[in-house]
PDB file of C-alpha atoms and ligand atoms in Angstrom:
ATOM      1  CA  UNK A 274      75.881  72.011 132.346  1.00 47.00           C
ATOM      2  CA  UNK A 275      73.232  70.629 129.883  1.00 50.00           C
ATOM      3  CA  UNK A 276      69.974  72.371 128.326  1.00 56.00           C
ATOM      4  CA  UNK A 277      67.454  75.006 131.010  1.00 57.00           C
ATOM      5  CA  UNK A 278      64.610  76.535 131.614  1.00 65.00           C
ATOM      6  CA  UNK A 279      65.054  79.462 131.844  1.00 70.00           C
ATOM      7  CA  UNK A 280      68.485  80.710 130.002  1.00 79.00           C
ATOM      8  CA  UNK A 281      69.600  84.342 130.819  1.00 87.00           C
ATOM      9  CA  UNK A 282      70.148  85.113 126.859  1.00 93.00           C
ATOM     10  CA  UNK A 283      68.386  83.468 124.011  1.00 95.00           C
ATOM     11  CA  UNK A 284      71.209  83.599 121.167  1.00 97.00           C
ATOM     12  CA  UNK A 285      74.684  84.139 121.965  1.00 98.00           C
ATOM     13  CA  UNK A 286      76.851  84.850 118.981  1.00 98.00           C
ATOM     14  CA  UNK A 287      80.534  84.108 119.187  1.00 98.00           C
ATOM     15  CA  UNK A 288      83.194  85.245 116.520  1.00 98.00           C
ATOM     16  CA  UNK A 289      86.613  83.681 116.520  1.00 98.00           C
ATOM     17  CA  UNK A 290      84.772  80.410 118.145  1.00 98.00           C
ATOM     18  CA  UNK A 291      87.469  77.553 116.102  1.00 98.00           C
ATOM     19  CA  UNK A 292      90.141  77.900 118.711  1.00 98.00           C
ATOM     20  CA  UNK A 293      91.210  79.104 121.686  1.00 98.00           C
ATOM     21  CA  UNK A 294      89.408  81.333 123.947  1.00 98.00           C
ATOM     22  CA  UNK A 295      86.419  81.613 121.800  1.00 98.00           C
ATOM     23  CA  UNK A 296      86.058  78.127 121.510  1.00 98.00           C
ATOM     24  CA  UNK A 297      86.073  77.573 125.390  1.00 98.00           C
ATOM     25  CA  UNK A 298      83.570  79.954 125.783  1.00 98.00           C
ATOM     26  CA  UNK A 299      81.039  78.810 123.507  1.00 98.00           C
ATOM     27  CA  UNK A 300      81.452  75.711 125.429  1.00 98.00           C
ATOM     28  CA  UNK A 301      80.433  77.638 128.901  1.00 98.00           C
ATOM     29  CA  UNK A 302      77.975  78.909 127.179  1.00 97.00           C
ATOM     30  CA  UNK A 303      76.289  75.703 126.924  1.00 97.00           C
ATOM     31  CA  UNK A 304      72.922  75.800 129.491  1.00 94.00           C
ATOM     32  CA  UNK A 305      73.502  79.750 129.992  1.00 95.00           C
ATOM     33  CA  UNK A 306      71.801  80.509 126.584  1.00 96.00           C
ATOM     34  CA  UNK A 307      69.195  78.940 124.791  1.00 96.00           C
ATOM     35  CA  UNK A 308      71.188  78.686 121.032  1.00 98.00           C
ATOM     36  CA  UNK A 309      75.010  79.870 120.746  1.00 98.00           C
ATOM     37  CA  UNK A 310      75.679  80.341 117.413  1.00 98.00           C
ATOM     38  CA  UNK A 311      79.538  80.071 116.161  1.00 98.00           C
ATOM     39  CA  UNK A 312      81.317  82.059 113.778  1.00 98.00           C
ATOM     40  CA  UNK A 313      85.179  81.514 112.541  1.00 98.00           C
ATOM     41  CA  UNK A 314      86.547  80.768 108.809  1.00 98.00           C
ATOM     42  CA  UNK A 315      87.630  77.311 109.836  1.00 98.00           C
ATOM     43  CA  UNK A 316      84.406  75.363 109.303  1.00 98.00           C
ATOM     44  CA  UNK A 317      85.618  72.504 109.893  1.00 98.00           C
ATOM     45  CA  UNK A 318      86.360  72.833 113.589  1.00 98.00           C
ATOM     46  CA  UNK A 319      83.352  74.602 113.871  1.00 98.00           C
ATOM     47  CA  UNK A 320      81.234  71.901 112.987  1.00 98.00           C
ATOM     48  CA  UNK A 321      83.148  69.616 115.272  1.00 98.00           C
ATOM     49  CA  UNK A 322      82.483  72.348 118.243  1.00 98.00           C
ATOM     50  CA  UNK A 323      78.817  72.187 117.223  1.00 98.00           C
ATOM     51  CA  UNK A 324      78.347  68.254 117.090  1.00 98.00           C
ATOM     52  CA  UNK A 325      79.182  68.721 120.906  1.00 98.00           C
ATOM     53  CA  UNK A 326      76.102  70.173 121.842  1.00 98.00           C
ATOM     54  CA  UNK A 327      72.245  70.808 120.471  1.00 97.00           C
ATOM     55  CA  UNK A 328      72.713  74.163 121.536  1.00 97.00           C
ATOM     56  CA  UNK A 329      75.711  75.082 119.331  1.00 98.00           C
ATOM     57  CA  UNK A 330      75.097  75.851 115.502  1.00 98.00           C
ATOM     58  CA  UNK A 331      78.320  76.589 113.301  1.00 98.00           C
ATOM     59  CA  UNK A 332      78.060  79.979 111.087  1.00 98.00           C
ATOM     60  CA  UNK A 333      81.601  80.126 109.185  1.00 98.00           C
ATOM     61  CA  UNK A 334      82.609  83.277 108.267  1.00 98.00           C
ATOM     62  CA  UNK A 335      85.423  86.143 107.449  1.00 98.00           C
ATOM     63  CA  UNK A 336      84.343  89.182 109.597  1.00 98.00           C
ATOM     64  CA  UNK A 337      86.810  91.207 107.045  1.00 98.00           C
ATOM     65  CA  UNK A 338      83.782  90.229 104.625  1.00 98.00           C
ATOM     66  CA  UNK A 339      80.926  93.189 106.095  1.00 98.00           C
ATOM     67  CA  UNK A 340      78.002  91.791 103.864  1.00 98.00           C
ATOM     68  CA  UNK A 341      78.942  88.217 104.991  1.00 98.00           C
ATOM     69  CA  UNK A 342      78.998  89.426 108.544  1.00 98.00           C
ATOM     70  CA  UNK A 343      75.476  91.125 107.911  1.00 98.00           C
ATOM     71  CA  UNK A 344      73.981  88.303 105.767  1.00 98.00           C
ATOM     72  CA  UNK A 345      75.511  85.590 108.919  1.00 98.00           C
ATOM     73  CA  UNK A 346      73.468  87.471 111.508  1.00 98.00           C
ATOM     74  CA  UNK A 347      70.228  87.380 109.552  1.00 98.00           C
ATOM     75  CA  UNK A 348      70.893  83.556 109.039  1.00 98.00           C
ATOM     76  CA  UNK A 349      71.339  83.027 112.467  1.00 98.00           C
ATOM     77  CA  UNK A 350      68.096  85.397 113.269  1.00 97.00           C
ATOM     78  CA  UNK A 351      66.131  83.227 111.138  1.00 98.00           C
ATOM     79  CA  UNK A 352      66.917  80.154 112.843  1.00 98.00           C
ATOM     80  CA  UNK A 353      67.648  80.890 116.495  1.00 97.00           C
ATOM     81  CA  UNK A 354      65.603  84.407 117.120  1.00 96.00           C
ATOM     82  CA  UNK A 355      66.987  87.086 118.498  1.00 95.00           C
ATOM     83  CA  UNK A 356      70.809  87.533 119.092  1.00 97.00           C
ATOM     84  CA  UNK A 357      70.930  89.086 122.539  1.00 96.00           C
ATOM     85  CA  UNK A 358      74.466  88.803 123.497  1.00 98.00           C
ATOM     86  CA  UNK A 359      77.230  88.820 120.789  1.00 98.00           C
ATOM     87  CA  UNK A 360      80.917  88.618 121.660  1.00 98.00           C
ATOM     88  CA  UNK A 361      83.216  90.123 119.190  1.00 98.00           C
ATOM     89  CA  UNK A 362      86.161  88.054 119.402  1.00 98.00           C
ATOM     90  CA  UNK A 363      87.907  87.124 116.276  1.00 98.00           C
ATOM     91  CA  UNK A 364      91.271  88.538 116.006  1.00 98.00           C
ATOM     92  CA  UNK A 365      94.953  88.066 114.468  1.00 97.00           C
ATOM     93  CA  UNK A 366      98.334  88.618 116.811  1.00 96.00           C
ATOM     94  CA  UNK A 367     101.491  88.761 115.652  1.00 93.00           C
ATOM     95  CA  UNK A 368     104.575  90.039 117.035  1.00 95.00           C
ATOM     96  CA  UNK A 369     106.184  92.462 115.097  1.00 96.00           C
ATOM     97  CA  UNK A 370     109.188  94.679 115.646  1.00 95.00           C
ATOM     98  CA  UNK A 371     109.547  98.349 114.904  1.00 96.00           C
ATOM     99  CA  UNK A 372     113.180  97.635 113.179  1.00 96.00           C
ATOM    100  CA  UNK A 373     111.153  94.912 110.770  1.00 96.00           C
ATOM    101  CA  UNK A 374     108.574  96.701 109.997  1.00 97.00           C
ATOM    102  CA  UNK A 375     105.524  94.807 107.874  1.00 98.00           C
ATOM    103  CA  UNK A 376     102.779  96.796 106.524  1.00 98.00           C
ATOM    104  CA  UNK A 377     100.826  93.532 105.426  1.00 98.00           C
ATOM    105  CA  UNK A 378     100.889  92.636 109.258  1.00 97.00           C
ATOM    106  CA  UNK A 379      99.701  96.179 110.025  1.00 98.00           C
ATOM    107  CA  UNK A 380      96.758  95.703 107.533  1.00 98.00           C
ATOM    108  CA  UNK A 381      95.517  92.355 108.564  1.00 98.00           C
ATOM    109  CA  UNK A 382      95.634  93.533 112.431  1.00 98.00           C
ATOM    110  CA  UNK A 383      93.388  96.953 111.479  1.00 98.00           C
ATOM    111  CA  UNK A 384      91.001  94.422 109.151  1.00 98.00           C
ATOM    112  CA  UNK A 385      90.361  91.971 111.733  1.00 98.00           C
ATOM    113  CA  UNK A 386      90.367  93.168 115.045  1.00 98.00           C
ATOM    114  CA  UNK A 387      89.369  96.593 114.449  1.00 98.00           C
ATOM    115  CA  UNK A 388      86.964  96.529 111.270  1.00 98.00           C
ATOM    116  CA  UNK A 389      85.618  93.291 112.075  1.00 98.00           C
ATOM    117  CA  UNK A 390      84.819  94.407 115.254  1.00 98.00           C
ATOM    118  CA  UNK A 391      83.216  97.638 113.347  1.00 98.00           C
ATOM    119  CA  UNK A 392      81.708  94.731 110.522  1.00 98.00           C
ATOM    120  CA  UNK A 393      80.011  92.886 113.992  1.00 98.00           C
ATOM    121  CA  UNK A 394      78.381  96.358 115.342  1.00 98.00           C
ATOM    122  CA  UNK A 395      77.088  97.203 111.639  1.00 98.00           C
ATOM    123  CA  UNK A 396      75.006  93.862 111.971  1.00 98.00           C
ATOM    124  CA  UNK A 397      73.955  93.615 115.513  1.00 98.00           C
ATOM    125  CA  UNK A 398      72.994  97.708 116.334  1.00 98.00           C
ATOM    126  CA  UNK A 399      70.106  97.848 114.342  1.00 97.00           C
ATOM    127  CA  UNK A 400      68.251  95.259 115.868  1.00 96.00           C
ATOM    128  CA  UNK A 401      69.352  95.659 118.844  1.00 98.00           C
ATOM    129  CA  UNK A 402      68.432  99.517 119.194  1.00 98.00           C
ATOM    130  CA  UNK A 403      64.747  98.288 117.532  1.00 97.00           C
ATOM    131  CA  UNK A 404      64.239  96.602 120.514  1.00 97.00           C
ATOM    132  CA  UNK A 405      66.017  98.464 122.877  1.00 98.00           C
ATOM    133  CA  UNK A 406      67.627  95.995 124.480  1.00 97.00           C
ATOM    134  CA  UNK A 407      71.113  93.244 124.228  1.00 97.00           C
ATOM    135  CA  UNK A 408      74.654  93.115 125.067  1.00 98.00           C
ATOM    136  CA  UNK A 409      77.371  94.274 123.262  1.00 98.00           C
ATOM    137  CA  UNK A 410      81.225  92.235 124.807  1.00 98.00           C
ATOM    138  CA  UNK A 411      84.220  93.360 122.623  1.00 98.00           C
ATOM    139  CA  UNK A 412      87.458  91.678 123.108  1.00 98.00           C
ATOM    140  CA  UNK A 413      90.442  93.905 123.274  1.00 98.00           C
ATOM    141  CA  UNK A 414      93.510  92.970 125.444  1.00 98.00           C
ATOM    142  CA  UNK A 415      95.333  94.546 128.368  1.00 98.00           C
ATOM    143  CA  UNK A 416      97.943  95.010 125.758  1.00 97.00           C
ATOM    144  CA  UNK A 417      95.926  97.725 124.608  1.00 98.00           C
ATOM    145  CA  UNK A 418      96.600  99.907 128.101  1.00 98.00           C
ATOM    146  CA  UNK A 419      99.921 101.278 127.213  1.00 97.00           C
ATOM    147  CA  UNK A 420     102.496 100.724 124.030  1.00 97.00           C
ATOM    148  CA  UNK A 421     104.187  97.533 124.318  1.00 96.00           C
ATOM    149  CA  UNK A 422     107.663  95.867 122.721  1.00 96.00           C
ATOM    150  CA  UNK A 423     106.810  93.783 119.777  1.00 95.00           C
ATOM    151  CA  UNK A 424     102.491  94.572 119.766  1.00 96.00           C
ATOM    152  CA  UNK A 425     102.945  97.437 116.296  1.00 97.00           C
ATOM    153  CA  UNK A 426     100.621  94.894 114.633  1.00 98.00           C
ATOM    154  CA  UNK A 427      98.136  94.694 117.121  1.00 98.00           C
ATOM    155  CA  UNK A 428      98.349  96.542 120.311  1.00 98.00           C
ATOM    156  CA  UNK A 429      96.872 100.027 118.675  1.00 98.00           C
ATOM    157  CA  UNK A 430      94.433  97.875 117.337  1.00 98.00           C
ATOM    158  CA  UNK A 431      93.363  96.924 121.081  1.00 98.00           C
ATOM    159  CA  UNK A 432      93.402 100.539 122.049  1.00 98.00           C
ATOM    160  CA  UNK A 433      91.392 101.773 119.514  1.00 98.00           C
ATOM    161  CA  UNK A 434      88.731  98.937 120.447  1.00 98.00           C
ATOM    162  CA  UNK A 435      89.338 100.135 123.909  1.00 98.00           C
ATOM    163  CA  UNK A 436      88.447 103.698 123.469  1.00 98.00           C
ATOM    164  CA  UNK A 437      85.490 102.470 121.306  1.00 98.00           C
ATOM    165  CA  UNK A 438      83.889 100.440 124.037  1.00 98.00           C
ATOM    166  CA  UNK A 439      83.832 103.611 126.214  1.00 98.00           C
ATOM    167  CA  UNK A 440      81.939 105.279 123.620  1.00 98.00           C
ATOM    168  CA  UNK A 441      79.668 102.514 122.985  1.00 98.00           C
ATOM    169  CA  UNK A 442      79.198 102.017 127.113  1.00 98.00           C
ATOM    170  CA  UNK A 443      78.219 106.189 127.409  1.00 98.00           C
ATOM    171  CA  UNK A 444      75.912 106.408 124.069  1.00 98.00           C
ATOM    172  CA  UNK A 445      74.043 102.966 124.361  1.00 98.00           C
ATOM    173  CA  UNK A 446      73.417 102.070 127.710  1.00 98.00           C
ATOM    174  CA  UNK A 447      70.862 104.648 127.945  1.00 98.00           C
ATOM    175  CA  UNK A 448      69.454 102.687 125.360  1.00 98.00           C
ATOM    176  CA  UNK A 449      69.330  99.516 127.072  1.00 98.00           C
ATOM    177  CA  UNK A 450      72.164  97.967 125.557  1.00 98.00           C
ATOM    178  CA  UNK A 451      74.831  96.744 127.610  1.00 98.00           C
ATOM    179  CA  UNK A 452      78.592  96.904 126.479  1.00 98.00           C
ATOM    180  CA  UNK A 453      81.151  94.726 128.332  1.00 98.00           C
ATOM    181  CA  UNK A 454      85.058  95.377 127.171  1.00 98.00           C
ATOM    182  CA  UNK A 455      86.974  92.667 127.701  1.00 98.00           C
ATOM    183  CA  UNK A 456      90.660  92.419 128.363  1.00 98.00           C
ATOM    184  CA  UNK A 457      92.440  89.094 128.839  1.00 98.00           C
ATOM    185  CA  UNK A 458      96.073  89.569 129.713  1.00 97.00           C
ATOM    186  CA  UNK A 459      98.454  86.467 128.738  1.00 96.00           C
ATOM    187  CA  UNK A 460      96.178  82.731 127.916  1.00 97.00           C
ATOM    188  CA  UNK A 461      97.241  79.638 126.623  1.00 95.00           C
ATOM    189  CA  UNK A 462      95.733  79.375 122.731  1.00 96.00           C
ATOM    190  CA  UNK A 463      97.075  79.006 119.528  1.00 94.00           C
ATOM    191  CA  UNK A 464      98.050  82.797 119.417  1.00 93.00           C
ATOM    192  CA  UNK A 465     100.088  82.436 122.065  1.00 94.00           C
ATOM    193  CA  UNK A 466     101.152  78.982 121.888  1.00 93.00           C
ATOM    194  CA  UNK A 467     104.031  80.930 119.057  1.00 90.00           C
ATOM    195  CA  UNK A 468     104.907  83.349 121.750  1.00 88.00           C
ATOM    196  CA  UNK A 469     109.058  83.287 122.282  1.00 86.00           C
ATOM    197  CA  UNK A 470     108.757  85.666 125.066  1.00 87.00           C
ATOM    198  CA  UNK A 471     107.925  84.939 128.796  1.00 87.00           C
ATOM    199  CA  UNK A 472     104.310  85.778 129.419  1.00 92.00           C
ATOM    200  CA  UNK A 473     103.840  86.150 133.135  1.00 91.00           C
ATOM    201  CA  UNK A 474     100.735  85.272 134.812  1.00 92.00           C
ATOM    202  CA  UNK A 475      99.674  83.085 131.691  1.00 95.00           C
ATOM    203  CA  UNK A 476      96.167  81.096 132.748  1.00 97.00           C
ATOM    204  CA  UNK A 477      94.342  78.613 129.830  1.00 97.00           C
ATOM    205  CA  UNK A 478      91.923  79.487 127.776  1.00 98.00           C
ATOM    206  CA  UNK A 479      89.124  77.340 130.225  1.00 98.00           C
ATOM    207  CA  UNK A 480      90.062  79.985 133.335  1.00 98.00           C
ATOM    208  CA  UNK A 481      89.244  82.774 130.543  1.00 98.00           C
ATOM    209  CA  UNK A 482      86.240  81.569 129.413  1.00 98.00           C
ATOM    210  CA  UNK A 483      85.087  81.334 133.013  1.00 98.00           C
ATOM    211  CA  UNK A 484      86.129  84.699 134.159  1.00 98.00           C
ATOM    212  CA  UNK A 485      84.038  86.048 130.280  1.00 98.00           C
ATOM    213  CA  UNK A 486      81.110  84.403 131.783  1.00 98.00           C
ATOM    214  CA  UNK A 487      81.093  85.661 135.174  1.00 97.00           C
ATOM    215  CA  UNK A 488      81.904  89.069 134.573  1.00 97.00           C
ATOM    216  CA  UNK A 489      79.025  88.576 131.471  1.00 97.00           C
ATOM    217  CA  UNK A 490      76.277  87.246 133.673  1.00 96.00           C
ATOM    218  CA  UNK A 491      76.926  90.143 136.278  1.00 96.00           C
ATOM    219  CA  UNK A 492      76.714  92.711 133.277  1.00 96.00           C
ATOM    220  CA  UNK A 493      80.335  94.172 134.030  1.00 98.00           C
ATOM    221  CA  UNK A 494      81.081  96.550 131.765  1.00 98.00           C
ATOM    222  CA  UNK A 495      85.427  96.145 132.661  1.00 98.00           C
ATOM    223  CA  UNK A 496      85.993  92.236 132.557  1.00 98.00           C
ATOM    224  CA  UNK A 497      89.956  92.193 133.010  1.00 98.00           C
ATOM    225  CA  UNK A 498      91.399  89.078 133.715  1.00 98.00           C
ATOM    226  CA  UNK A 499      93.684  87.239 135.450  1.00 98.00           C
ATOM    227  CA  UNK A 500      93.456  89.756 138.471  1.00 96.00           C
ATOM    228  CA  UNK A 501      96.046  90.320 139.422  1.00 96.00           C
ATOM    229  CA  UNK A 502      98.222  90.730 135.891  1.00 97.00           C
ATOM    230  CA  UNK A 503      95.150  93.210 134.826  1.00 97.00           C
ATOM    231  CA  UNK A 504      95.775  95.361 138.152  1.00 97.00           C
ATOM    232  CA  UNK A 505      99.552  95.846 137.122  1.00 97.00           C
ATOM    233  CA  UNK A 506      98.686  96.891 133.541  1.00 97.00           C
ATOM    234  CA  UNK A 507      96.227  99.021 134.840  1.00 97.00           C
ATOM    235  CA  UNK A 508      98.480 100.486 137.565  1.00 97.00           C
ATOM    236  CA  UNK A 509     100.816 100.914 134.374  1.00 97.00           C
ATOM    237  CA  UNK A 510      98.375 102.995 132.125  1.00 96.00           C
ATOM    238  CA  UNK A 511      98.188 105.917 135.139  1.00 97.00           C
ATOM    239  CA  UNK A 512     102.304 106.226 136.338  1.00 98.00           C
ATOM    240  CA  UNK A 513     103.968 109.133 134.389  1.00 98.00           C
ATOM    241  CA  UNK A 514     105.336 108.169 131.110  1.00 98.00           C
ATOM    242  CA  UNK A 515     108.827 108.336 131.649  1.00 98.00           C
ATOM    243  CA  UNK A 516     108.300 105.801 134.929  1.00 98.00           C
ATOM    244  CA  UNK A 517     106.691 103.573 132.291  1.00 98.00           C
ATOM    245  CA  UNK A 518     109.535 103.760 129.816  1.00 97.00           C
ATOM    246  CA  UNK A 519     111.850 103.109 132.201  1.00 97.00           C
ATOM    247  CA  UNK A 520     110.411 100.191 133.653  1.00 96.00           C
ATOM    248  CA  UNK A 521     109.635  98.339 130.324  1.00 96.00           C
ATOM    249  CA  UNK A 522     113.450  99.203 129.439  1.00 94.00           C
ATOM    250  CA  UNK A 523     114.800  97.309 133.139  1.00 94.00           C
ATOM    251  CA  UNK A 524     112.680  94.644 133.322  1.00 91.00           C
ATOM    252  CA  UNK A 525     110.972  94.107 129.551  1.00 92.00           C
ATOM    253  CA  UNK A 526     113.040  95.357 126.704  1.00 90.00           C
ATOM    254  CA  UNK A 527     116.159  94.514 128.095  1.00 80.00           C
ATOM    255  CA  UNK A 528     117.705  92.449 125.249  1.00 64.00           C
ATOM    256  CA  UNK A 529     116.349  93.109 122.036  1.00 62.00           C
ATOM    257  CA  UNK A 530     117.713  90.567 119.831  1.00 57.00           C
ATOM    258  CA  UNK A 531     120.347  91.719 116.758  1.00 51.00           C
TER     259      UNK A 531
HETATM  260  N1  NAP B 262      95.587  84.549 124.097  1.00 82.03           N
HETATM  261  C1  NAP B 262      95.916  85.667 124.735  1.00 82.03           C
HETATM  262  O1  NAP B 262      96.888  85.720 125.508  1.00 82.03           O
HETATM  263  C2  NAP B 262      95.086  86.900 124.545  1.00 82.03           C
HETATM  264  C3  NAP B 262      95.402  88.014 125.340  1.00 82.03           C
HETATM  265  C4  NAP B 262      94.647  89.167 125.174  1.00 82.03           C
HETATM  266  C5  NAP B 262      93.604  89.214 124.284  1.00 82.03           C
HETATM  267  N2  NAP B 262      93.331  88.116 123.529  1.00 82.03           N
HETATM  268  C6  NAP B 262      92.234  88.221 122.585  1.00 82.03           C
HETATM  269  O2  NAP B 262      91.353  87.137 122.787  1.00 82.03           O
HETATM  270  C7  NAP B 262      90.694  86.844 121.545  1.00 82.03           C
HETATM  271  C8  NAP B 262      90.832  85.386 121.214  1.00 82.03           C
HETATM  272  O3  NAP B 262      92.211  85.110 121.033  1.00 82.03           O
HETATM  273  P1  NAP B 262      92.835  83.646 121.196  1.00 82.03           P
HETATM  274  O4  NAP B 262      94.048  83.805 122.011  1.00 82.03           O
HETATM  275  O5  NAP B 262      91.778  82.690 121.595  1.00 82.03           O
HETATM  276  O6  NAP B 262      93.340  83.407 119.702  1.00 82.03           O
HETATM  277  P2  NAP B 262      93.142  82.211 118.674  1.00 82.03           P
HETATM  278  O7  NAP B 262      93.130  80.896 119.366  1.00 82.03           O
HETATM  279  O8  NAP B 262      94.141  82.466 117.600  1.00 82.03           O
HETATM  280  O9  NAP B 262      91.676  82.485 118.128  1.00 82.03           O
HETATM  281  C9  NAP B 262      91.409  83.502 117.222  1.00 82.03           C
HETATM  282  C10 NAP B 262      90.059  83.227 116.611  1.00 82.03           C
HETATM  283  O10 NAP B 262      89.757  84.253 115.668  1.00 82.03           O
HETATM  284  C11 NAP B 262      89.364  83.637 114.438  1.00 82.03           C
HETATM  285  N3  NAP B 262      89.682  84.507 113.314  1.00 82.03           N
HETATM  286  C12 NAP B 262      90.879  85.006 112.948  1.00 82.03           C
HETATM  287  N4  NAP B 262      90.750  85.741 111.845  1.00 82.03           N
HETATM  288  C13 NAP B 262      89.437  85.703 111.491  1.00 82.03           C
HETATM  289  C14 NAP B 262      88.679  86.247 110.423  1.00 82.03           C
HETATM  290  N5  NAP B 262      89.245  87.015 109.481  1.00 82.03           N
HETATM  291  N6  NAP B 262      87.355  86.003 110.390  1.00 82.03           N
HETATM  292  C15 NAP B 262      86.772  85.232 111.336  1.00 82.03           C
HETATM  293  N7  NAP B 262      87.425  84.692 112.366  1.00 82.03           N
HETATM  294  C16 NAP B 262      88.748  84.915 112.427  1.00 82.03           C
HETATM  295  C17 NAP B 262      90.155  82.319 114.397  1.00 82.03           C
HETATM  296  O11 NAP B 262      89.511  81.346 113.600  1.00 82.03           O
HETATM  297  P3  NAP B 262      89.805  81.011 112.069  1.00 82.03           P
HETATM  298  O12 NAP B 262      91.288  81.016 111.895  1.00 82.03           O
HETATM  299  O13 NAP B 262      89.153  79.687 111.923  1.00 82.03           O
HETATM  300  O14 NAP B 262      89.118  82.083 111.281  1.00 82.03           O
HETATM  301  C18 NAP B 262      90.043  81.895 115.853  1.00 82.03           C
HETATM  302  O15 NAP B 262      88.807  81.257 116.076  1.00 82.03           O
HETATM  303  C19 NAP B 262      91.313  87.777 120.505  1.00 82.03           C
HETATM  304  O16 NAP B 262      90.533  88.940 120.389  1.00 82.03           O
HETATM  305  C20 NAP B 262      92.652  88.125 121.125  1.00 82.03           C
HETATM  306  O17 NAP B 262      93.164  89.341 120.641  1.00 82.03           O
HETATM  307  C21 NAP B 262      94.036  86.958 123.635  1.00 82.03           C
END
């Protein structure tokens, strides 16, 4: 799809656009919105995902780094106008095990997908609330439904953003912002591409990006994807707890290795 008319947002702003699932949807983006600005520390794939289109400008960045974050959004203000759709994406995974437990892991999963999520909203709410208008899409996980094997580091972290969407969905839409939460279940990308465990129902990071911008465009607040992986998980978060534990202990946690 190449430049229109009559775009549905004027700036999109992607974090975590260098790879993966970010990167695919800044791609999609291309025609939908009139400038998608892309944020990531790599700059240097960045710039190559910007030579691709006109419509794609590279804005490197740590979102650990909450004046960089805020200084990134008034560049991008200055030369693109108003950010009306941002999609808070940037994260870390790694698996971690209860029995080798690593505090630096714990850290970098709270800095980066749950403060620089935080870092993101510090930037975008004021203007947004000025004008009364935008839309907010946080990317958690369907990890973040119920405690899994292995997800210490970054499940909670998922949760958290969970929960926070549902606050942000209640207080702001009255507002005239719209919040969309997010929650892939298992897609090809470098995160997952390390993975030594099966991950059923895996689709690539294209098929994400596509389901992101349909459930976007149609202003969905639950975008859950593939369908039907995210209707077991959800089916999961409402069976009694001891069903749960019981399941993932038959058919997930069988093994654990040593
Ligand atoms: N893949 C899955 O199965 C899956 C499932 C559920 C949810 N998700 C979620 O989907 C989102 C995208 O994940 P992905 O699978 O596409 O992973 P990915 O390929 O590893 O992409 C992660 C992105 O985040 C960026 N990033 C990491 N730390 C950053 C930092 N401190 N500051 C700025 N950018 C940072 C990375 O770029 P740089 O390294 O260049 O900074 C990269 O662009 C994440 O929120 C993830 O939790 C993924």
């Amino acid at each position: 799809m190449g430049e229109v008319d009559n775009p549905r947002w004027n700036t999109a702003w992607i974090t975590g656009a260098s790879s993966g699932i970010g990167l695919e949807l800044a791609r999609k983006m291309v025609g939908r919105t009139r400038h998608i600005a892309v944020s990531a520390r790599s700059q240097d794939k960045l710039n190559a995902l910007a030579e691709e289109s006109q419509s794609i400008r590279s804005y490197p960045l740590d979102v650990t780094d909450a004046d960089a974050v805020d200084e990134t959004l008034t560049k991008i203000q200055a030369d693109c106008g108003v950010v009306d759709l941002v999609v808070l994406n940037a994260a870390a995974w790694s698996a971690m095990e209860m029995k080798a437990f690593d505090l630096d892991a714990v850290r970098k999963g709270i800095e980066v997908n749950y403060l620089g999520v935080m870092n993101g909203l510090h930037a975008v709410l004021p203007s947004m609330l000025a004008l009364g208008q935008g839309h907010i899409a946080i990317v958690a996980s369907t990890a973040g439904y119920r405690g899994l094997p292995q997800s210490a580091a970054y499940g909670p972290t998922k949760a958290a953003l969970i929960n926070l969407a549902e606050t942000m969905r209640i207080e702001l839409a009255p507002l005239g912002i719209k919040v969309s939460l997010i929650c892939p279940g298992f897609v090809d990308t470098p995160a997952t591409q390390k993975n030594q465990f099966s991950m059923p129902g895996i689709i690539s990071a294209s098929e994400a990006a596509r389901a992101i911008v349909s459930g976007l465009e149609k202003g969905q607040y639950d975008i859950a994807f593939p369908w039907l992986f995210a209707r077991v998980m959800k089916l999961l978060r409402i069976i009694p707890i001891g069903l749960y534990f019981w399941l993932v202990r038959t058919f997930v946690w069988r093994n654990p290795t040593g």
